[in-house]
Amino acid sequence: MYNKVFLSPVCSSVLLAAQTQLIGSHQPIVALVGDDVLLPCHLEPAVSVTYETVVWTKAGLEPKYIYYHQDGRLLFEKQNPSYFLRTRLFRDEMPSGNVSMKIFKVKLSDAATYKCSLPAMKKEADVELIVGQSDVIGSDQPVKVLVSDDIILPCHLEPPLDVTTLSVEWRRGPALVHVYRNRRDDPVSQDQNFKGRTSLFPDEMTRGNISLKLTNVTEQDAGNTPALFPNCTEALLHLLLVSTDKLKQFEMQ
């Protein structure tokens, strides 16, 4: 005969916590000066950290604490002044083990390896942040194309910088021509007139290439089209459309 063993919810939580791992990022996180950036960190399998002390530190910094979360709040008195009002955790996601930290208005001096720690659980993980200061370079000359043809609008970062973890937007006036965020295209935010007609070059984004391919060009596509990083800089391109019988230049309204 077997004896049944029942574990209380508290014991079950302790056992589960002992089996979890704190996961940071296997790849460096890249940001441009002035951007907001997310340093990912979470428990896997997920365990609530709502009532845990969560600490983010940066090597070589004094005071060393970027974020010190205890008893459900940030302890400002422990935080390094250079990060005052520039960091946040996602408290509504802490029940699912998310202890990622967001840094606002990134500076060159923010580049470093950060450590996320859960002291009571004796768990920690590292996240490397690379901060670049590059110019967004477009074309010196208007780009010409025939109506209904495909065209590449050239744009890149100089010096080159891996942009796969950044957000990239192409706009025409208020319309979002193409949106890339969270390592993938975001067609939900895209203007209806451009859906299914735009693409970036994912294999070349590690070298700072954010050129846009626009297919089946229409007369309405003409004008100044900026490529930009939110909170950062932009490059303006002017698109000229050529019909079969004459050159048409359309200015932005």
PDB file of C-alpha atoms in Angstrom:
ATOM      1  CA  MET A   1       0.000   0.000   0.000  1.00  0.00           C
ATOM      2  CA  TYR A   2       1.281   3.451  -0.911  1.00  0.00           C
ATOM      3  CA  ASN A   3       1.063   6.436   1.376  1.00  0.00           C
ATOM      4  CA  LYS A   4      -0.151   9.626  -0.235  1.00  0.00           C
ATOM      5  CA  VAL A   5       1.935  12.733   0.340  1.00  0.00           C
ATOM      6  CA  PHE A   6       0.279  16.122   0.036  1.00  0.00           C
ATOM      7  CA  LEU A   7       2.318  19.285  -0.412  1.00  0.00           C
ATOM      8  CA  SER A   8       0.979  22.577   0.840  1.00  0.00           C
ATOM      9  CA  PRO A   9       0.872  25.490  -1.656  1.00  0.00           C
ATOM     10  CA  VAL A  10       3.807  27.076   0.191  1.00  0.00           C
ATOM     11  CA  CYS A  11       5.948  23.940  -0.115  1.00  0.00           C
ATOM     12  CA  SER A  12       5.015  23.583  -3.779  1.00  0.00           C
ATOM     13  CA  SER A  13       6.053  27.184  -4.452  1.00  0.00           C
ATOM     14  CA  VAL A  14       9.385  26.670  -2.692  1.00  0.00           C
ATOM     15  CA  LEU A  15      10.109  23.528  -4.709  1.00  0.00           C
ATOM     16  CA  LEU A  16       9.150  25.239  -7.963  1.00  0.00           C
ATOM     17  CA  ALA A  17      11.293  28.274  -7.140  1.00  0.00           C
ATOM     18  CA  ALA A  18      14.277  26.005  -6.513  1.00  0.00           C
ATOM     19  CA  GLN A  19      13.865  24.510  -9.987  1.00  0.00           C
ATOM     20  CA  THR A  20      13.607  27.812 -11.855  1.00  0.00           C
ATOM     21  CA  GLN A  21      16.340  29.659 -13.705  1.00  0.00           C
ATOM     22  CA  LEU A  22      16.761  33.397 -14.064  1.00  0.00           C
ATOM     23  CA  ILE A  23      17.180  34.081 -17.780  1.00  0.00           C
ATOM     24  CA  GLY A  24      18.729  37.254 -19.190  1.00  0.00           C
ATOM     25  CA  SER A  25      19.711  37.673 -22.842  1.00  0.00           C
ATOM     26  CA  HIS A  26      22.081  35.387 -24.741  1.00  0.00           C
ATOM     27  CA  GLN A  27      22.774  38.217 -27.203  1.00  0.00           C
ATOM     28  CA  PRO A  28      23.890  41.788 -26.434  1.00  0.00           C
ATOM     29  CA  ILE A  29      21.090  44.346 -26.442  1.00  0.00           C
ATOM     30  CA  VAL A  30      21.813  47.268 -28.782  1.00  0.00           C
ATOM     31  CA  ALA A  31      20.449  50.799 -28.385  1.00  0.00           C
ATOM     32  CA  LEU A  32      21.136  54.216 -29.861  1.00  0.00           C
ATOM     33  CA  VAL A  33      21.795  57.286 -27.757  1.00  0.00           C
ATOM     34  CA  GLY A  34      18.438  58.818 -26.817  1.00  0.00           C
ATOM     35  CA  ASP A  35      16.482  55.588 -27.264  1.00  0.00           C
ATOM     36  CA  ASP A  36      14.519  53.693 -24.628  1.00  0.00           C
ATOM     37  CA  VAL A  37      15.716  50.114 -24.192  1.00  0.00           C
ATOM     38  CA  LEU A  38      14.462  46.956 -22.492  1.00  0.00           C
ATOM     39  CA  LEU A  39      16.900  44.690 -20.648  1.00  0.00           C
ATOM     40  CA  PRO A  40      15.086  41.321 -20.578  1.00  0.00           C
ATOM     41  CA  CYS A  41      15.131  39.074 -17.521  1.00  0.00           C
ATOM     42  CA  HIS A  42      12.624  36.479 -16.331  1.00  0.00           C
ATOM     43  CA  LEU A  43      12.208  33.291 -14.333  1.00  0.00           C
ATOM     44  CA  GLU A  44      11.690  30.062 -16.219  1.00  0.00           C
ATOM     45  CA  PRO A  45       9.472  28.237 -15.374  1.00  0.00           C
ATOM     46  CA  ALA A  46       7.518  31.291 -14.258  1.00  0.00           C
ATOM     47  CA  VAL A  47       7.265  31.956 -10.517  1.00  0.00           C
ATOM     48  CA  SER A  48       5.759  35.047  -8.943  1.00  0.00           C
ATOM     49  CA  VAL A  49       8.317  37.589  -7.727  1.00  0.00           C
ATOM     50  CA  THR A  50       5.773  40.148  -6.549  1.00  0.00           C
ATOM     51  CA  TYR A  51       7.056  39.991  -2.974  1.00  0.00           C
ATOM     52  CA  GLU A  52      10.704  39.322  -3.807  1.00  0.00           C
ATOM     53  CA  THR A  53      13.577  41.776  -3.611  1.00  0.00           C
ATOM     54  CA  VAL A  54      14.717  42.502  -7.180  1.00  0.00           C
ATOM     55  CA  VAL A  55      18.084  44.157  -7.730  1.00  0.00           C
ATOM     56  CA  TRP A  56      19.702  45.489 -10.909  1.00  0.00           C
ATOM     57  CA  THR A  57      23.366  46.504 -10.685  1.00  0.00           C
ATOM     58  CA  LYS A  58      26.083  47.676 -13.042  1.00  0.00           C
ATOM     59  CA  ALA A  59      29.750  46.777 -12.678  1.00  0.00           C
ATOM     60  CA  GLY A  60      32.060  49.647 -11.763  1.00  0.00           C
ATOM     61  CA  LEU A  61      29.243  51.945 -10.663  1.00  0.00           C
ATOM     62  CA  GLU A  62      29.078  53.540  -7.220  1.00  0.00           C
ATOM     63  CA  PRO A  63      26.469  53.459  -5.791  1.00  0.00           C
ATOM     64  CA  LYS A  64      26.076  50.235  -7.736  1.00  0.00           C
ATOM     65  CA  TYR A  65      22.291  49.927  -7.693  1.00  0.00           C
ATOM     66  CA  ILE A  66      20.421  50.797 -10.877  1.00  0.00           C
ATOM     67  CA  TYR A  67      17.144  49.552  -9.433  1.00  0.00           C
ATOM     68  CA  TYR A  68      16.398  48.206  -5.948  1.00  0.00           C
ATOM     69  CA  HIS A  69      12.858  46.858  -5.639  1.00  0.00           C
ATOM     70  CA  GLN A  70      11.771  45.836  -2.153  1.00  0.00           C
ATOM     71  CA  ASP A  71       8.392  45.515  -0.444  1.00  0.00           C
ATOM     72  CA  GLY A  72       6.636  46.396  -3.687  1.00  0.00           C
ATOM     73  CA  ARG A  73       8.446  49.663  -4.393  1.00  0.00           C
ATOM     74  CA  LEU A  74      11.648  51.215  -5.703  1.00  0.00           C
ATOM     75  CA  LEU A  75      14.024  52.347  -2.956  1.00  0.00           C
ATOM     76  CA  PHE A  76      15.182  55.680  -4.383  1.00  0.00           C
ATOM     77  CA  GLU A  77      17.695  56.156  -1.578  1.00  0.00           C
ATOM     78  CA  LYS A  78      19.693  53.157  -2.859  1.00  0.00           C
ATOM     79  CA  GLN A  79      19.552  54.089  -6.549  1.00  0.00           C
ATOM     80  CA  ASN A  80      22.497  55.644  -8.372  1.00  0.00           C
ATOM     81  CA  PRO A  81      21.574  59.288  -9.138  1.00  0.00           C
ATOM     82  CA  SER A  82      22.495  58.927 -12.833  1.00  0.00           C
ATOM     83  CA  TYR A  83      19.499  56.585 -13.263  1.00  0.00           C
ATOM     84  CA  PHE A  84      16.996  58.685 -11.311  1.00  0.00           C
ATOM     85  CA  LEU A  85      13.605  58.614 -13.104  1.00  0.00           C
ATOM     86  CA  ARG A  86      15.175  56.672 -16.010  1.00  0.00           C
ATOM     87  CA  THR A  87      14.317  53.087 -15.038  1.00  0.00           C
ATOM     88  CA  ARG A  88      11.255  50.979 -14.372  1.00  0.00           C
ATOM     89  CA  LEU A  89      10.178  47.394 -13.794  1.00  0.00           C
ATOM     90  CA  PHE A  90       6.892  45.931 -15.000  1.00  0.00           C
ATOM     91  CA  ARG A  91       5.037  45.336 -11.746  1.00  0.00           C
ATOM     92  CA  ASP A  92       1.938  43.949 -13.455  1.00  0.00           C
ATOM     93  CA  GLU A  93       4.116  41.196 -14.971  1.00  0.00           C
ATOM     94  CA  MET A  94       6.031  40.282 -11.810  1.00  0.00           C
ATOM     95  CA  PRO A  95       3.449  37.611 -10.840  1.00  0.00           C
ATOM     96  CA  SER A  96       4.565  35.745 -13.975  1.00  0.00           C
ATOM     97  CA  GLY A  97       8.264  36.053 -13.124  1.00  0.00           C
ATOM     98  CA  ASN A  98       9.146  39.002 -15.361  1.00  0.00           C
ATOM     99  CA  VAL A  99      11.842  41.221 -13.815  1.00  0.00           C
ATOM    100  CA  SER A 100      12.934  42.977 -17.017  1.00  0.00           C
ATOM    101  CA  MET A 101      14.090  46.571 -16.633  1.00  0.00           C
ATOM    102  CA  LYS A 102      13.488  49.461 -19.018  1.00  0.00           C
ATOM    103  CA  ILE A 103      16.006  52.300 -19.290  1.00  0.00           C
ATOM    104  CA  PHE A 104      14.774  55.598 -20.711  1.00  0.00           C
ATOM    105  CA  LYS A 105      16.828  58.075 -22.773  1.00  0.00           C
ATOM    106  CA  VAL A 106      19.920  55.899 -23.067  1.00  0.00           C
ATOM    107  CA  LYS A 107      23.338  57.557 -22.726  1.00  0.00           C
ATOM    108  CA  LEU A 108      26.720  56.414 -24.032  1.00  0.00           C
ATOM    109  CA  SER A 109      27.765  55.902 -20.408  1.00  0.00           C
ATOM    110  CA  ASP A 110      24.965  53.332 -19.963  1.00  0.00           C
ATOM    111  CA  ALA A 111      26.885  50.781 -22.050  1.00  0.00           C
ATOM    112  CA  ALA A 112      27.901  47.940 -19.731  1.00  0.00           C
ATOM    113  CA  THR A 113      27.048  44.469 -18.485  1.00  0.00           C
ATOM    114  CA  TYR A 114      24.117  44.625 -16.069  1.00  0.00           C
ATOM    115  CA  LYS A 115      23.301  42.028 -13.431  1.00  0.00           C
ATOM    116  CA  CYS A 116      19.742  41.156 -12.425  1.00  0.00           C
ATOM    117  CA  SER A 117      19.500  39.458  -9.021  1.00  0.00           C
ATOM    118  CA  LEU A 118      16.897  37.842  -6.787  1.00  0.00           C
ATOM    119  CA  PRO A 119      18.904  37.665  -3.518  1.00  0.00           C
ATOM    120  CA  ALA A 120      16.445  35.582  -1.489  1.00  0.00           C
ATOM    121  CA  MET A 121      16.266  32.989  -4.260  1.00  0.00           C
ATOM    122  CA  LYS A 122      20.040  33.177  -4.866  1.00  0.00           C
ATOM    123  CA  LYS A 123      19.563  33.684  -8.582  1.00  0.00           C
ATOM    124  CA  GLU A 124      21.181  36.135 -10.979  1.00  0.00           C
ATOM    125  CA  ALA A 125      21.607  36.750 -14.702  1.00  0.00           C
ATOM    126  CA  ASP A 126      23.649  39.107 -16.876  1.00  0.00           C
ATOM    127  CA  VAL A 127      22.520  41.339 -19.738  1.00  0.00           C
ATOM    128  CA  GLU A 128      25.001  43.230 -21.914  1.00  0.00           C
ATOM    129  CA  LEU A 129      23.962  46.623 -23.284  1.00  0.00           C
ATOM    130  CA  ILE A 130      25.768  48.138 -26.268  1.00  0.00           C
ATOM    131  CA  VAL A 131      25.100  51.819 -26.925  1.00  0.00           C
ATOM    132  CA  GLY A 132      25.896  53.314 -30.312  1.00  0.00           C
ATOM    133  CA  GLN A 133      25.977  56.844 -31.651  1.00  0.00           C
ATOM    134  CA  SER A 134      25.435  56.639 -35.389  1.00  0.00           C
ATOM    135  CA  ASP A 135      24.036  58.925 -38.070  1.00  0.00           C
ATOM    136  CA  VAL A 136      21.145  57.762 -40.236  1.00  0.00           C
ATOM    137  CA  ILE A 137      22.249  58.226 -43.846  1.00  0.00           C
ATOM    138  CA  GLY A 138      19.804  58.393 -46.737  1.00  0.00           C
ATOM    139  CA  SER A 139      20.394  59.338 -50.378  1.00  0.00           C
ATOM    140  CA  ASP A 140      21.971  62.632 -51.502  1.00  0.00           C
ATOM    141  CA  GLN A 141      19.808  62.580 -54.629  1.00  0.00           C
ATOM    142  CA  PRO A 142      16.083  61.986 -55.191  1.00  0.00           C
ATOM    143  CA  VAL A 143      15.276  58.355 -55.939  1.00  0.00           C
ATOM    144  CA  LYS A 144      13.557  57.899 -59.318  1.00  0.00           C
ATOM    145  CA  VAL A 145      11.166  55.117 -60.240  1.00  0.00           C
ATOM    146  CA  LEU A 146       8.515  54.289 -62.830  1.00  0.00           C
ATOM    147  CA  VAL A 147       4.922  53.988 -61.709  1.00  0.00           C
ATOM    148  CA  SER A 148       4.096  50.312 -60.906  1.00  0.00           C
ATOM    149  CA  ASP A 149       7.809  49.419 -60.596  1.00  0.00           C
ATOM    150  CA  ASP A 150       9.611  48.310 -57.431  1.00  0.00           C
ATOM    151  CA  ILE A 151      12.189  50.545 -55.740  1.00  0.00           C
ATOM    152  CA  ILE A 152      14.726  50.383 -52.912  1.00  0.00           C
ATOM    153  CA  LEU A 153      14.983  53.489 -50.729  1.00  0.00           C
ATOM    154  CA  PRO A 154      18.590  53.338 -49.439  1.00  0.00           C
ATOM    155  CA  CYS A 155      19.263  54.067 -45.785  1.00  0.00           C
ATOM    156  CA  HIS A 156      21.936  52.919 -43.336  1.00  0.00           C
ATOM    157  CA  LEU A 157      23.700  53.774 -40.099  1.00  0.00           C
ATOM    158  CA  GLU A 158      27.171  55.281 -40.187  1.00  0.00           C
ATOM    159  CA  PRO A 159      29.232  53.986 -38.484  1.00  0.00           C
ATOM    160  CA  PRO A 160      27.485  50.599 -38.903  1.00  0.00           C
ATOM    161  CA  LEU A 161      25.533  49.278 -35.934  1.00  0.00           C
ATOM    162  CA  ASP A 162      23.445  46.150 -35.443  1.00  0.00           C
ATOM    163  CA  VAL A 163      19.834  47.391 -35.464  1.00  0.00           C
ATOM    164  CA  THR A 164      18.030  44.058 -35.095  1.00  0.00           C
ATOM    165  CA  THR A 165      17.021  44.862 -31.502  1.00  0.00           C
ATOM    166  CA  LEU A 166      15.999  48.463 -32.256  1.00  0.00           C
ATOM    167  CA  SER A 167      12.701  49.915 -33.446  1.00  0.00           C
ATOM    168  CA  VAL A 168      12.706  51.288 -37.003  1.00  0.00           C
ATOM    169  CA  GLU A 169       9.964  53.368 -38.607  1.00  0.00           C
ATOM    170  CA  TRP A 170       9.498  54.559 -42.173  1.00  0.00           C
ATOM    171  CA  ARG A 171       6.946  57.352 -42.516  1.00  0.00           C
ATOM    172  CA  ARG A 172       5.282  59.421 -45.192  1.00  0.00           C
ATOM    173  CA  GLY A 173       3.737  62.377 -43.408  1.00  0.00           C
ATOM    174  CA  PRO A 174       1.673  60.947 -40.543  1.00  0.00           C
ATOM    175  CA  ALA A 175       1.331  57.575 -42.298  1.00  0.00           C
ATOM    176  CA  LEU A 176       3.476  54.671 -41.101  1.00  0.00           C
ATOM    177  CA  VAL A 177       4.937  53.144 -44.245  1.00  0.00           C
ATOM    178  CA  HIS A 178       6.783  50.347 -42.433  1.00  0.00           C
ATOM    179  CA  VAL A 179       7.277  49.490 -38.762  1.00  0.00           C
ATOM    180  CA  TYR A 180       9.879  47.124 -37.300  1.00  0.00           C
ATOM    181  CA  ARG A 181       9.948  46.459 -33.562  1.00  0.00           C
ATOM    182  CA  ASN A 182      10.658  43.592 -31.169  1.00  0.00           C
ATOM    183  CA  ARG A 183      12.834  41.912 -33.833  1.00  0.00           C
ATOM    184  CA  ARG A 184      10.034  41.647 -36.402  1.00  0.00           C
ATOM    185  CA  ASP A 185       7.831  43.657 -38.742  1.00  0.00           C
ATOM    186  CA  ASP A 186       4.670  45.133 -37.245  1.00  0.00           C
ATOM    187  CA  PRO A 187       2.018  45.191 -40.003  1.00  0.00           C
ATOM    188  CA  VAL A 188      -0.726  46.027 -37.493  1.00  0.00           C
ATOM    189  CA  SER A 189       0.633  49.574 -37.141  1.00  0.00           C
ATOM    190  CA  GLN A 190       1.248  49.995 -40.868  1.00  0.00           C
ATOM    191  CA  ASP A 191      -0.836  52.339 -43.018  1.00  0.00           C
ATOM    192  CA  GLN A 192      -3.352  50.394 -45.091  1.00  0.00           C
ATOM    193  CA  ASN A 193      -2.041  51.852 -48.378  1.00  0.00           C
ATOM    194  CA  PHE A 194       1.352  50.200 -47.855  1.00  0.00           C
ATOM    195  CA  LYS A 195       0.324  46.789 -46.524  1.00  0.00           C
ATOM    196  CA  GLY A 196       1.957  43.950 -48.443  1.00  0.00           C
ATOM    197  CA  ARG A 197       4.181  46.338 -50.415  1.00  0.00           C
ATOM    198  CA  THR A 198       7.136  47.016 -48.112  1.00  0.00           C
ATOM    199  CA  SER A 199      10.025  45.062 -46.638  1.00  0.00           C
ATOM    200  CA  LEU A 200      13.401  45.565 -44.979  1.00  0.00           C
ATOM    201  CA  PHE A 201      16.511  43.414 -45.459  1.00  0.00           C
ATOM    202  CA  PRO A 202      16.794  41.322 -42.251  1.00  0.00           C
ATOM    203  CA  ASP A 203      20.105  39.695 -43.212  1.00  0.00           C
ATOM    204  CA  GLU A 204      21.745  43.110 -43.576  1.00  0.00           C
ATOM    205  CA  MET A 205      20.327  44.804 -40.482  1.00  0.00           C
ATOM    206  CA  THR A 206      23.244  43.517 -38.395  1.00  0.00           C
ATOM    207  CA  ARG A 207      25.404  45.869 -40.489  1.00  0.00           C
ATOM    208  CA  GLY A 208      23.114  48.861 -39.999  1.00  0.00           C
ATOM    209  CA  ASN A 209      21.199  48.583 -43.275  1.00  0.00           C
ATOM    210  CA  ILE A 210      17.603  49.808 -42.860  1.00  0.00           C
ATOM    211  CA  SER A 211      16.852  50.323 -46.565  1.00  0.00           C
ATOM    212  CA  LEU A 212      13.217  49.884 -47.549  1.00  0.00           C
ATOM    213  CA  LYS A 213      11.920  48.006 -50.579  1.00  0.00           C
ATOM    214  CA  LEU A 214       8.647  49.397 -51.921  1.00  0.00           C
ATOM    215  CA  THR A 215       6.822  47.373 -54.567  1.00  0.00           C
ATOM    216  CA  ASN A 216       4.221  48.360 -57.154  1.00  0.00           C
ATOM    217  CA  VAL A 217       4.876  52.090 -56.711  1.00  0.00           C
ATOM    218  CA  THR A 218       1.918  54.445 -57.136  1.00  0.00           C
ATOM    219  CA  GLU A 219       1.760  58.199 -57.731  1.00  0.00           C
ATOM    220  CA  GLN A 220       0.531  58.617 -54.162  1.00  0.00           C
ATOM    221  CA  ASP A 221       3.830  57.189 -52.862  1.00  0.00           C
ATOM    222  CA  ALA A 222       5.855  60.209 -54.014  1.00  0.00           C
ATOM    223  CA  GLY A 223       7.287  62.714 -51.560  1.00  0.00           C
ATOM    224  CA  ASN A 224       9.690  62.931 -48.650  1.00  0.00           C
ATOM    225  CA  THR A 225       9.896  59.654 -46.763  1.00  0.00           C
ATOM    226  CA  PRO A 226      11.892  59.696 -43.512  1.00  0.00           C
ATOM    227  CA  ALA A 227      13.462  56.626 -41.967  1.00  0.00           C
ATOM    228  CA  LEU A 228      13.821  57.101 -38.255  1.00  0.00           C
ATOM    229  CA  PHE A 229      14.420  55.557 -34.884  1.00  0.00           C
ATOM    230  CA  PRO A 230      11.832  56.704 -32.319  1.00  0.00           C
ATOM    231  CA  ASN A 231      13.324  59.298 -29.936  1.00  0.00           C
ATOM    232  CA  CYS A 232      16.358  59.543 -32.183  1.00  0.00           C
ATOM    233  CA  THR A 233      17.370  60.880 -35.575  1.00  0.00           C
ATOM    234  CA  GLU A 234      16.095  60.499 -39.119  1.00  0.00           C
ATOM    235  CA  ALA A 235      17.167  60.572 -42.749  1.00  0.00           C
ATOM    236  CA  LEU A 236      14.978  62.191 -45.400  1.00  0.00           C
ATOM    237  CA  LEU A 237      14.576  60.653 -48.834  1.00  0.00           C
ATOM    238  CA  HIS A 238      12.777  62.282 -51.747  1.00  0.00           C
ATOM    239  CA  LEU A 239      10.965  59.923 -54.097  1.00  0.00           C
ATOM    240  CA  LEU A 240      10.442  60.990 -57.710  1.00  0.00           C
ATOM    241  CA  LEU A 241       7.936  59.129 -59.845  1.00  0.00           C
ATOM    242  CA  VAL A 242       8.447  58.800 -63.586  1.00  0.00           C
ATOM    243  CA  SER A 243       5.438  58.010 -65.759  1.00  0.00           C
ATOM    244  CA  THR A 244       5.812  56.591 -69.245  1.00  0.00           C
ATOM    245  CA  ASP A 245       5.434  60.007 -70.855  1.00  0.00           C
ATOM    246  CA  LYS A 246       6.797  62.596 -68.423  1.00  0.00           C
ATOM    247  CA  LEU A 247       8.582  63.194 -65.137  1.00  0.00           C
ATOM    248  CA  LYS A 248       6.324  63.932 -62.197  1.00  0.00           C
ATOM    249  CA  GLN A 249       7.584  65.341 -58.958  1.00  0.00           C
ATOM    250  CA  PHE A 250       5.217  65.263 -56.028  1.00  0.00           C
ATOM    251  CA  GLU A 251       5.958  67.347 -52.972  1.00  0.00           C
ATOM    252  CA  MET A 252       4.896  66.545 -49.447  1.00  0.00           C
ATOM    253  CA  GLN A 253       1.819  68.388 -48.218  1.00  0.00           C
TER     254      GLN A 253
END
